[in-house]
Coordinates of C-alpha atoms in Angstrom, one line a residue:
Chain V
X1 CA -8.4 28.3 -15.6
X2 CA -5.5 26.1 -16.1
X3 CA -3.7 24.5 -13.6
X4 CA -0.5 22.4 -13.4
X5 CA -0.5 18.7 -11.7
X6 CA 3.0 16.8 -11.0
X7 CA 3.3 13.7 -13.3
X8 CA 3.5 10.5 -10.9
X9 CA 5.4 7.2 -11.1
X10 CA 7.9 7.2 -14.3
X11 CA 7.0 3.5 -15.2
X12 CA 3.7 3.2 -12.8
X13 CA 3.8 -0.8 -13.1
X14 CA 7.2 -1.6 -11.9
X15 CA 7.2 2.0 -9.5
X16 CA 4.3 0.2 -8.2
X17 CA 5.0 -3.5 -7.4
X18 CA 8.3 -2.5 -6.3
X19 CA 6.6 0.1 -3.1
X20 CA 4.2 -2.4 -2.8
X21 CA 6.8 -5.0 -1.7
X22 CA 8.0 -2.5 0.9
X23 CA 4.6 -1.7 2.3
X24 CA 4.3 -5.8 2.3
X25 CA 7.5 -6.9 3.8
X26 CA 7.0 -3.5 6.4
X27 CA 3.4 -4.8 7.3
X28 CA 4.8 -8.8 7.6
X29 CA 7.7 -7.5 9.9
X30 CA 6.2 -4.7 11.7
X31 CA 9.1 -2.1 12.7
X32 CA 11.8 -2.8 10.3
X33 CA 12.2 -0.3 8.6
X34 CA 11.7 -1.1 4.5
X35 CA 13.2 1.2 1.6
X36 CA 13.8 0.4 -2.2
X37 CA 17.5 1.3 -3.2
X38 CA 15.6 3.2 -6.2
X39 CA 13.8 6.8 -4.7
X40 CA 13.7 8.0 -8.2
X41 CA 10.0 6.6 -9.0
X42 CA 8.8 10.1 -9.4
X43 CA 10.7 13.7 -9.3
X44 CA 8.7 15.7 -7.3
X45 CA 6.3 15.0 -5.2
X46 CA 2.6 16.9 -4.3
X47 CA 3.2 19.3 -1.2
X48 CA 2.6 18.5 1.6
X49 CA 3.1 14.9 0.9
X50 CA 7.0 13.1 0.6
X51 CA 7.9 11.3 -1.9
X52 CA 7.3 8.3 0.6
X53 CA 3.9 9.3 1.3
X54 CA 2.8 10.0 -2.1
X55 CA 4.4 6.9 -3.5
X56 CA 2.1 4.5 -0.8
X57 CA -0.7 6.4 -2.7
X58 CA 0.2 5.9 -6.2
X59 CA 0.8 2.1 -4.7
X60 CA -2.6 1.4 -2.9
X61 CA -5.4 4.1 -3.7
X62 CA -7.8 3.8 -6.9
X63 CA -11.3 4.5 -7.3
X64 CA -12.4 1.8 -5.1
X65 CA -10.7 3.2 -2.1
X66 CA -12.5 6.0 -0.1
X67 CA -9.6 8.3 1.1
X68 CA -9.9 11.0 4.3
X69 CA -7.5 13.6 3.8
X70 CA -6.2 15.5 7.2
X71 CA -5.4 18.1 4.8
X72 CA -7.4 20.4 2.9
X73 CA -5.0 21.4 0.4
X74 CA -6.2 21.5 -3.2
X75 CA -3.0 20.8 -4.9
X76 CA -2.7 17.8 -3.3
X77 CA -6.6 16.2 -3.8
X78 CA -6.5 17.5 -7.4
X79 CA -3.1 15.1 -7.6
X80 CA -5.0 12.4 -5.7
X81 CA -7.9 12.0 -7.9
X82 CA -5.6 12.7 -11.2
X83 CA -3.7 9.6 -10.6
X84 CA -5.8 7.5 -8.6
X85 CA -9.2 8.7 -9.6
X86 CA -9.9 8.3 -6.0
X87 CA -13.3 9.4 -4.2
X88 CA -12.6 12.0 -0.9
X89 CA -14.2 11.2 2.1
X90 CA -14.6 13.5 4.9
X91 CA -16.6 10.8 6.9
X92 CA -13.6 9.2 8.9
X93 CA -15.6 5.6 9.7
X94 CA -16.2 5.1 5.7
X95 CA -12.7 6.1 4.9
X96 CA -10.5 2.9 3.3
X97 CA -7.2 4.8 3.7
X98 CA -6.6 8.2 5.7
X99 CA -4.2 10.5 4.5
X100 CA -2.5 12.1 7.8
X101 CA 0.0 14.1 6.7
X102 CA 1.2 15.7 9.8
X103 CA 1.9 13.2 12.1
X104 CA 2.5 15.6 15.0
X105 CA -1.2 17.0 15.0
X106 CA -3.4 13.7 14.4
X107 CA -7.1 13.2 14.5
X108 CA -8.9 11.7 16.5
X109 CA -7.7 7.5 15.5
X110 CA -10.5 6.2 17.5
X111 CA -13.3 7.8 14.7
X112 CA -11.7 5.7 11.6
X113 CA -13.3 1.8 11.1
X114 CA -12.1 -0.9 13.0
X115 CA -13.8 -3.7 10.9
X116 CA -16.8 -5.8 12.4
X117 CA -16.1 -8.6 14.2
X118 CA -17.7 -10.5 11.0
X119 CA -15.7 -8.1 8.6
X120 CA -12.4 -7.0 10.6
X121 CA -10.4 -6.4 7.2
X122 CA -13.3 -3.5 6.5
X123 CA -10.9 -1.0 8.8
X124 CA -9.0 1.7 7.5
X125 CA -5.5 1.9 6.8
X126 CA -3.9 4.8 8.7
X127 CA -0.8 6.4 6.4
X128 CA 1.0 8.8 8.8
X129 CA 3.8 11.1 7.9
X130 CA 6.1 11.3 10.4
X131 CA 9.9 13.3 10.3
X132 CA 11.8 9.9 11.2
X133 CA 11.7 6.4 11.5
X134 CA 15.5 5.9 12.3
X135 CA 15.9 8.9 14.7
X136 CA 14.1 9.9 17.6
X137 CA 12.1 8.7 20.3
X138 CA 13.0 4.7 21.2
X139 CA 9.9 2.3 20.8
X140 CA 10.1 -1.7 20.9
X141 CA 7.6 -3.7 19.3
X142 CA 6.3 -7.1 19.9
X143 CA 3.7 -9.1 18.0
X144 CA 3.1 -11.2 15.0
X145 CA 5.7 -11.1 12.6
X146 CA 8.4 -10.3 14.9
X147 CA 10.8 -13.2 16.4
X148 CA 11.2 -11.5 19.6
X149 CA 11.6 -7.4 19.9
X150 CA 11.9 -4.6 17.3
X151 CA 13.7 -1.7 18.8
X152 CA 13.7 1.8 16.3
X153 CA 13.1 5.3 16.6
X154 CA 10.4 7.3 15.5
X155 CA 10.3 11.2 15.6
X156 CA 7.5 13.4 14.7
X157 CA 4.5 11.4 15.6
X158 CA 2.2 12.6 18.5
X159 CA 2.7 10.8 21.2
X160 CA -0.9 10.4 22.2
X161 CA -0.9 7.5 18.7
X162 CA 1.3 4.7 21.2
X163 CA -2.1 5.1 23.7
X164 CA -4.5 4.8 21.0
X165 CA -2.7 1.7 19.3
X166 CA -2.8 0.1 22.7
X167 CA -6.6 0.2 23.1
X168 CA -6.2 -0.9 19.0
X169 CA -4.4 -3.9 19.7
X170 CA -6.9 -4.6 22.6
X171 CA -9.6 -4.8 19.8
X172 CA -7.9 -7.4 17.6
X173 CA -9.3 -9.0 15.5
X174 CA -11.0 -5.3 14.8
X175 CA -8.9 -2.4 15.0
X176 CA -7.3 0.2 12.5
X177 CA -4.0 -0.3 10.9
X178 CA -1.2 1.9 10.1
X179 CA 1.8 2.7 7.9
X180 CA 4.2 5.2 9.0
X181 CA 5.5 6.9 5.8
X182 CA 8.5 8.9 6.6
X183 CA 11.6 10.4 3.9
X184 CA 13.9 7.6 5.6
X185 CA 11.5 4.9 4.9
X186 CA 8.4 3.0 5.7
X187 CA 7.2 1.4 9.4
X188 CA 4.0 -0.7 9.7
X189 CA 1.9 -0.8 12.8
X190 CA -0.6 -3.4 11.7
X191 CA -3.3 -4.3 14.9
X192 CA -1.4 -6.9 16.1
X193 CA 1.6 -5.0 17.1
X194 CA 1.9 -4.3 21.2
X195 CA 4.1 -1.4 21.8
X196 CA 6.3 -0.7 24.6
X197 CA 7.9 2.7 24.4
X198 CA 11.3 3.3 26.0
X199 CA 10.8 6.4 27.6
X200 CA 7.9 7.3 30.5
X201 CA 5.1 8.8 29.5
X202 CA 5.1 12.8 30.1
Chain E
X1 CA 17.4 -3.3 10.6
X2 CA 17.0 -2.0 6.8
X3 CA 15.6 -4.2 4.5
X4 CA 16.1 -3.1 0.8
X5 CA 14.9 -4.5 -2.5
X6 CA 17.8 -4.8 -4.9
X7 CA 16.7 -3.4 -8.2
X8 CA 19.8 -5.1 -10.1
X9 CA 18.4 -7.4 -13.0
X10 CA 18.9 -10.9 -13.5
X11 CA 19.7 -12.6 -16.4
X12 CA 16.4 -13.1 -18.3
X13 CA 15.1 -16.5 -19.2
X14 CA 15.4 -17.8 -23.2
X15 CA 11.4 -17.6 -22.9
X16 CA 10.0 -15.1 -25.3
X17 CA 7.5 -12.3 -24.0
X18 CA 4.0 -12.3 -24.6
X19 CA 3.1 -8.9 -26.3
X20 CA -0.2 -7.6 -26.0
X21 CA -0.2 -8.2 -21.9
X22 CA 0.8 -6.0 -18.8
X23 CA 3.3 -7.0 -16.9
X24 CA 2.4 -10.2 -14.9
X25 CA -1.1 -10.4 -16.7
X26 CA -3.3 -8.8 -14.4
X27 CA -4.2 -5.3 -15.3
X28 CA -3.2 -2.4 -12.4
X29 CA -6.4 -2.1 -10.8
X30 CA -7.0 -5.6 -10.1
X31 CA -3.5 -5.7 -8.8
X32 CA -4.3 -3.0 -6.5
X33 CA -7.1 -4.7 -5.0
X34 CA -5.3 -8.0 -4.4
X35 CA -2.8 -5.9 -3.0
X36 CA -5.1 -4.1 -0.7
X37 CA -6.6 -7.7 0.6
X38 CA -2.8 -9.0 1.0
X39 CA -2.4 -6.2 3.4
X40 CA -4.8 -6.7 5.4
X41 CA -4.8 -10.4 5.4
X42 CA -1.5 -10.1 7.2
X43 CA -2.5 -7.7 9.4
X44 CA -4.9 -10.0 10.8
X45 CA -3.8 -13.5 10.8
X46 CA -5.7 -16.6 9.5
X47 CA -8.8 -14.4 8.5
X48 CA -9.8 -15.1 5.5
X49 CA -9.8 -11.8 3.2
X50 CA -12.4 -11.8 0.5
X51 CA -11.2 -10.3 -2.9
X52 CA -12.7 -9.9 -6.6
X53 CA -10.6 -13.1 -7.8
X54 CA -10.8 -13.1 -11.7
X55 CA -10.9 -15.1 -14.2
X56 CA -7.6 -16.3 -15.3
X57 CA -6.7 -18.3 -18.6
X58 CA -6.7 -21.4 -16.2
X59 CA -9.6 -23.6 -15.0
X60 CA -10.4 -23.3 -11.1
X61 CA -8.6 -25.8 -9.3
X62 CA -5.2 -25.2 -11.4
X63 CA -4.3 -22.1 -8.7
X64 CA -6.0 -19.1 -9.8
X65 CA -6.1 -18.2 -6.4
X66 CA -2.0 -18.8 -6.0
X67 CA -1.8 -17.4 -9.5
X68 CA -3.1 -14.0 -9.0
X69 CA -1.1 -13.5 -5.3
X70 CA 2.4 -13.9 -7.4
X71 CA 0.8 -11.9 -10.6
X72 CA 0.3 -8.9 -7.8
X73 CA 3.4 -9.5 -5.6
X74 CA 6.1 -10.5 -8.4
X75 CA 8.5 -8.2 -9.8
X76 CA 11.3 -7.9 -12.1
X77 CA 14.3 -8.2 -9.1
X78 CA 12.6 -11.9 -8.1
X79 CA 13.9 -15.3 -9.0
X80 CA 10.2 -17.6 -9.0
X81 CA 10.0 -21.2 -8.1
X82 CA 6.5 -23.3 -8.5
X83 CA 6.0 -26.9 -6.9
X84 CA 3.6 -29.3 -7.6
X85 CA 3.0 -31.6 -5.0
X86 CA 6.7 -31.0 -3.7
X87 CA 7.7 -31.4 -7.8
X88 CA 9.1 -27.9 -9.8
X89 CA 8.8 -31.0 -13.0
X90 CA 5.0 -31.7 -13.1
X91 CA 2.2 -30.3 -15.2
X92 CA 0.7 -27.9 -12.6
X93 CA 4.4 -26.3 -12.1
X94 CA 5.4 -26.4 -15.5
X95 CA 2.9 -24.2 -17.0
X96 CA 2.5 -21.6 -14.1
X97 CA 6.0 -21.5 -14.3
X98 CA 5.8 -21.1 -18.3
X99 CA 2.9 -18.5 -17.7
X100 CA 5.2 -16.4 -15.7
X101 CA 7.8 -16.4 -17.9
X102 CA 5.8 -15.3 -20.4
X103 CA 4.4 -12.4 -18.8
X104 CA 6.8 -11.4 -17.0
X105 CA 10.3 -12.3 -18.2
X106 CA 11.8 -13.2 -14.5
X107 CA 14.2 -15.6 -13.8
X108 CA 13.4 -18.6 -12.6
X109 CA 14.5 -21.6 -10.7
X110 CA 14.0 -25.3 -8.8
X111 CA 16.3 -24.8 -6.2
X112 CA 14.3 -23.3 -2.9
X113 CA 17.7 -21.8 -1.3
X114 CA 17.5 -19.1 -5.0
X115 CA 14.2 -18.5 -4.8
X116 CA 12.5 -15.3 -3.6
X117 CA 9.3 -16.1 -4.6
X118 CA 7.8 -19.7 -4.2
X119 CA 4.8 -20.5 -5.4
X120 CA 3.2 -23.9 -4.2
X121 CA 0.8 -26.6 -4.4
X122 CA 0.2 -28.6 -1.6
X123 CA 4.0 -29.0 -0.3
X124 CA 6.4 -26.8 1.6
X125 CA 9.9 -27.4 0.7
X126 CA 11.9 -29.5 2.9
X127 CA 14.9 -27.2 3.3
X128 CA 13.7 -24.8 6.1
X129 CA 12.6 -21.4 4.5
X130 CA 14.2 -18.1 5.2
X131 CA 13.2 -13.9 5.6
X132 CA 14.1 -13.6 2.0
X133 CA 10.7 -16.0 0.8
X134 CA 7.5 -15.6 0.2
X135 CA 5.7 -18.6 0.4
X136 CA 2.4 -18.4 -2.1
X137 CA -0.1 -21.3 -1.2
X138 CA -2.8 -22.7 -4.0
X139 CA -6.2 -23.3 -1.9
X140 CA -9.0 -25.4 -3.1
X141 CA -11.6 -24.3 -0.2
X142 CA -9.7 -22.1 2.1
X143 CA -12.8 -22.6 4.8
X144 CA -11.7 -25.4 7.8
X145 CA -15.3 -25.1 8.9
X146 CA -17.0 -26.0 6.0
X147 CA -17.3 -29.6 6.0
X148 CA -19.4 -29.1 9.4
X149 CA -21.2 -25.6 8.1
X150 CA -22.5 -25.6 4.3
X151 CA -23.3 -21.8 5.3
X152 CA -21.3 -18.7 4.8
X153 CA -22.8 -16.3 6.6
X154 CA -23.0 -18.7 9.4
X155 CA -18.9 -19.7 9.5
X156 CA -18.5 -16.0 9.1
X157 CA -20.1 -15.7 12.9
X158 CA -18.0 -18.7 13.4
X159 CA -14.9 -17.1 13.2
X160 CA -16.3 -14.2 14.8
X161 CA -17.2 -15.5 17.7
X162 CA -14.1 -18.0 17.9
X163 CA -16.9 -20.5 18.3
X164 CA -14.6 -23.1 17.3
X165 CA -16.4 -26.3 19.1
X166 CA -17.3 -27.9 16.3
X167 CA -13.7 -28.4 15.1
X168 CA -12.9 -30.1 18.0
X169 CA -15.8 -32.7 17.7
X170 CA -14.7 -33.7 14.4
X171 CA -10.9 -34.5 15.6
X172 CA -12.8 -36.2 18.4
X173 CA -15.2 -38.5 16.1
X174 CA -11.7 -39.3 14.4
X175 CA -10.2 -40.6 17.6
X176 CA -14.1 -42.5 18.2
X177 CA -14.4 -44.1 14.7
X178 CA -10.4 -44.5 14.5
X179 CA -9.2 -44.9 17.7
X180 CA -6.8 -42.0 16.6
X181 CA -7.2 -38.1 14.4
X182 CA -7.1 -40.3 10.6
X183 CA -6.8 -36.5 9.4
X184 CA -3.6 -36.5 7.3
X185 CA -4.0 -33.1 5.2
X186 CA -5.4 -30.2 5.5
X187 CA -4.8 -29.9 8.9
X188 CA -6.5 -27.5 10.8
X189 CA -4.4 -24.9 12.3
X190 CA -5.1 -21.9 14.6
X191 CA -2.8 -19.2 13.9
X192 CA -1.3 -16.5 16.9
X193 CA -4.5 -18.2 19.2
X194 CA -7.1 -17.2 17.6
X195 CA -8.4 -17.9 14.1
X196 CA -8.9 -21.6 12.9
X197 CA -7.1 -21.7 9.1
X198 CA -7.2 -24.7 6.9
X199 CA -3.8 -25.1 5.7
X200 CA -4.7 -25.5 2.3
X201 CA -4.0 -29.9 1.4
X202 CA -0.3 -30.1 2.6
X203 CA 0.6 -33.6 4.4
X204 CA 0.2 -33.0 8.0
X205 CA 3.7 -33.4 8.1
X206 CA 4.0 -29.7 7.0
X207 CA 2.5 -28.4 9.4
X208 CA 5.0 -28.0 11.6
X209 CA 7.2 -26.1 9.5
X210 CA 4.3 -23.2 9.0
X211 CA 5.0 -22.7 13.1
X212 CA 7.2 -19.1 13.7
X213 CA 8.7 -20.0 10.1
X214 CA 11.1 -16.2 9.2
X215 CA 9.4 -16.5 5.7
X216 CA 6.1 -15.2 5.2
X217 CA 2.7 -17.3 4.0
X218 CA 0.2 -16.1 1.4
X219 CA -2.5 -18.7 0.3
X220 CA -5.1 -17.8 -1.9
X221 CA -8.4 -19.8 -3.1
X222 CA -9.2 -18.2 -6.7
X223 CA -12.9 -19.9 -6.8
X224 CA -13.6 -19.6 -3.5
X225 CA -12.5 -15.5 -3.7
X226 CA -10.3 -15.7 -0.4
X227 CA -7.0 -14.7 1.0
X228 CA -5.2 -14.9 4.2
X229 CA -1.7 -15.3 5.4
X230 CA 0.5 -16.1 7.9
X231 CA 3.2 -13.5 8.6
X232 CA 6.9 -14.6 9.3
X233 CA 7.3 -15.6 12.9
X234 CA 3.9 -16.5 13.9
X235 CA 2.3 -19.2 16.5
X236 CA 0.6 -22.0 13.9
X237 CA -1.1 -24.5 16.5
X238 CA -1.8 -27.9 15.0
X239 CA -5.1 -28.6 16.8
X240 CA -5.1 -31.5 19.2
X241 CA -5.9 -33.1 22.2
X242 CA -3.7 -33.5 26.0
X243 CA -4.6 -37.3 25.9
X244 CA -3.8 -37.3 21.8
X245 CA -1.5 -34.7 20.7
X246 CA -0.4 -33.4 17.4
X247 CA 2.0 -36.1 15.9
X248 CA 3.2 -36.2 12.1
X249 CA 3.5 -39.0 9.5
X250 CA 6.5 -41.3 9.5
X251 CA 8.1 -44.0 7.4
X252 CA 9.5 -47.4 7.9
X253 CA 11.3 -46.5 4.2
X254 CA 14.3 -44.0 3.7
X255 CA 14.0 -42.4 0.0
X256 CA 15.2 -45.0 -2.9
X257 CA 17.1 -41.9 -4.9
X258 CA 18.7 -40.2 -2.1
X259 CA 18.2 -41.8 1.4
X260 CA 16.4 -39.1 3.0
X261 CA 15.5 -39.9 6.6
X262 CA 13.9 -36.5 7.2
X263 CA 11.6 -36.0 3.8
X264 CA 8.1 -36.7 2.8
X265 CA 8.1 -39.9 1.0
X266 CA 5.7 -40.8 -2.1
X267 CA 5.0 -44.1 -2.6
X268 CA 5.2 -45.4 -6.2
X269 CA 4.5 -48.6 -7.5
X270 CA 7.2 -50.0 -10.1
X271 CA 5.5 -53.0 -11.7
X272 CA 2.4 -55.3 -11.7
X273 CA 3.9 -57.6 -9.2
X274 CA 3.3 -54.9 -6.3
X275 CA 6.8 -53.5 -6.3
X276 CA 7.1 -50.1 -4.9
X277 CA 9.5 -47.3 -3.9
X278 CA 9.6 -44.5 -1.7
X279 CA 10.5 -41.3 -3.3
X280 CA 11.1 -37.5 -1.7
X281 CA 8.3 -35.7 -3.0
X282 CA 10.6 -32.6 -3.1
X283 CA 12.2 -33.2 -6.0
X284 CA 14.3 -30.5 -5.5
X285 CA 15.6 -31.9 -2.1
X286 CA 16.0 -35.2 -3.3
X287 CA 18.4 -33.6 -6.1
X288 CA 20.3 -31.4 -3.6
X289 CA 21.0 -34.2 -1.6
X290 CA 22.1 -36.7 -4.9
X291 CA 24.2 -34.1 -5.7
X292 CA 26.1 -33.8 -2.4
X293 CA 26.6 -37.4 -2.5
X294 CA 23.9 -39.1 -0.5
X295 CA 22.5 -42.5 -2.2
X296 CA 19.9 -44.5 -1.5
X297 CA 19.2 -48.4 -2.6
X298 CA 18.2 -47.3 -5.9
X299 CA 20.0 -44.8 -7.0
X300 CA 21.2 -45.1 -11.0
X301 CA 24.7 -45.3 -11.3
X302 CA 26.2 -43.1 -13.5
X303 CA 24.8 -43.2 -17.1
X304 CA 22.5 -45.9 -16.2
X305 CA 18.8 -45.5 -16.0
X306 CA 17.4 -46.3 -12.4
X307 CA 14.5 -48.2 -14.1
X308 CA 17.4 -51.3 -15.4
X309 CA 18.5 -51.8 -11.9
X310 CA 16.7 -54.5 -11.0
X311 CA 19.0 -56.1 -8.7
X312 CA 18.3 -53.0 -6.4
X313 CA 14.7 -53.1 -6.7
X314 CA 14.6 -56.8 -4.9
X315 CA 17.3 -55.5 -2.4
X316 CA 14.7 -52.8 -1.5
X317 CA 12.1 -55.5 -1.5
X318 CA 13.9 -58.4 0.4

């Protein structure tokens, strides 16, 4: 049985450092939104991943990184372990990245590592896809790495993640962080971040 | 607010290649993993991120540590600088900078204000640092606790438990012995109120300038397999006391070259009669500012040598 696997970066150093810088400047300056100029890194990317999302992967995940997938698809792991050679973890607490690809249904956060208080960088990395991160609902962010507020707008993220991130940033130095991957670009929520959201809760 | 990375290539350097490496040296997956640690250390500031440093064709103690943070962050769209001491002209900066061009091709510069990527060694450029630097910071022992505790695993609960006591009764036995904090580098700093960070050996008369700077910090100790950071815009508190509070270096001298007010001055002796003059220790500040015009006592005269002046050097003297 033969099946087919899309290629992944075109030139997998420079595709690479180049996303990283975005993930690095996004985490620095959490909600400015970061995108290269270049989307071309790779043609198509592994359904139901974007090219966003799949790029973080190619960027970040190797065989020392223990990835929990929110989706079952096949296509998608085969791609995942083709290019990264990464292990699949359905235990969320052991997981180094998870993979949430539908940002509207999430998990439950609270199950992923937040660190130990010894270890705090021993938490997973939360990738969520979400629709938008220059359209939709208003948020402001305050917090290390921003001089004084960061208003954007995020759409298709459950709204329940603003109430989990709260109790995250409550945990600090432990807690979970997380990179919003969406086709317009990349937002990072690393623990640090308090959010203030512009419209009351429903 | 977008930020975008502009993929348009500068002019490469005359420096030939080196063939037979990958870009930047390090191979992908080690990247990767310095990446990873990156990450997190700026998620959570001042903690100190272990990573698998690797052996780099460097001893310890030349910036492997540095080294490996701009091997994993550089690309082909940055401009580098590397400072020595506050110098982009002596040995430490020179070959990094060399090592970099031959792995990587990327342009290069002195001046701070071209820069994307600085990498340093025990300075931070005098001209104030912007959103469009990275700041990457050689660190001998990136532990502030461990002149008090010889034990890891017991500065680990340390910083844990922010049980930071300790700290505070070595500034104190300063002011007992001294009669004031005789610390002068490697200042400890807490960063955003919570964890203690050992700057890494800048003057204390950096320290100010790591406080909410838009730029962000990366330091990285290569021997002692650590990285943390500072992200742009962050509280760095200079630890202190009410009745003795944080205060910097300062100088009775202006620089001889330039007449800088404002820099860190070295002191350098001229002769065996006990001659000295004060010099910026950025080298590349103390050029900017020669080359808008500013002079200071000793400042060469066109096409002449400072060294023959000697007339100057016994002004600065009298």
């Amino acid at each position: 049985m033969t099946q087919q696997i899309l290629s992944g970066f075109n030139s997998p150093v420079h595709d690479s450092q180049q996303w990283y810088r975005i993930v690095l400047d996004a985490m620095s300056r959490p909600g400015n939104v970061c995108f290269p100029i270049s989307t071309e890194a790779f043609s198509q990317a592994p359904s139901p991943c974007s090219k966003t999302a799949a790029s973080i992967a190619l960027t970040l995940f190797d065989n020392d990184t223990s990835i929990w997938l929110q989706t079952s698809d096949e296509k998608l792991t085969h791609w995942l372990q083709f290019h990264c050679g990464c292990p699949i973890t359905t235990d969320k607490n052991a997981a180094t990245f998870a993979l949430i690809t539908d940002g509207n249904s999430l998990p439950d956060l609270t199950q992923f590592s937040i660190g130990s208080s010894e270890f705090p960088d021993r938490s997973t990395t939360l990738v969520i896809q979400v629709e938008s991160v220059t359209h939709g609902e208003p948020v402001e962010f305050s917090g290390s790495g921003i001089a004084t507020t960061n208003k954007l707008n995020i759409s298709g993220l459950d709204s329940s993640f603003w109430e989990t991130q709260k109790n995250n940033r409550s945990l600090f130095p432990q807690g979970f962080d997380t990179i919003l991957a969406a086709p317009d670009g990349v937002v990072c929520i690393p623990r640090t971040t308090t959010i203030r959201r512009q419209t009351p809760c429903m | 607010m977008n930020h975008t990375i502009n993929t348009t290539q500068k002019t490469a350097n005359a420096t030939p290649l080196e063939t037979g490496y990958n870009f930047a040296f390090l191979d992908e997956q080690t990247k990767r993993m310095v990446r990873r640690a990156t990450l997190k250390a700026v998620a959570i500031p001042g903690y100190q991120v272990p990573f698998a440093s690797r052996e780099m064709p460097m001893p310890y103690g030349w910036g492997t540590g540095g080294i490996q943070l701009t091997a994993s962050i550089i690309g082909q769209q940055d401009t580098l600088k590397v400072t020595d001491q506050g110098a982009d002209d002596t040995t430490n900066a020179v070959s990094i900078r060399s090592f970099f061009q031959r792995t990587t091709g990327v342009a290069t510069t002195e001046e701070t204000n071209k820069a994307t990527l600085i990498q340093t060694r025990h300075r931070i450029p005098e001209q104030p640092l912007t959103e469009d630097h990275i700041l990457v910071y050689q660190v001998p022992i990136p532990e502030p606790l461990r002149w008090m505790e010889p034990r890891e695993t017991e500065t680990r609960k340390m910083h844990a438990h922010e049980e930071y006591g300790v700290m505070h009764v070595k500034l104190y036995e300063d002011i007992a012995h001294h009669g004031h904090i005789a610390t002068s580098f490697d200042y400890p700093v807490q960063i955003a109120g919570r964890y203690i960070m050992s700057p890494s050996p800048i003057p204390k008369f950096d320290n100010p300038k790591m406080d909410n700077c838009p730029a962000l910090q990366i330091f990285g100790a290569g021997r002692e397999q650590r990285i943390y950071a500072i992200p742009p815009y962050t509280n760095v508190h200079s630890l202190d006391f009410e009745d003795h509070p944080f205060s910097v270096q300062t100088w009775d001298e202006v620089c001889g070259l330039c007449g800088a007010e404002d820099s860190y001055l070295d002191e350098i002796i001229l002769d065996n009669e006990g001659n000295r003059m004060f010099v910026c220790s950025d080298s590349n500040y103390c050029q900017q500012r020669l080359k808008a015009g500013h002079a200071g006592a000793m400042t060469a005269p066109q096409g002449q040598p400072a060294a023959t002046r000697t007339e100057s050097n016994e002004e600065n003297n009298a």
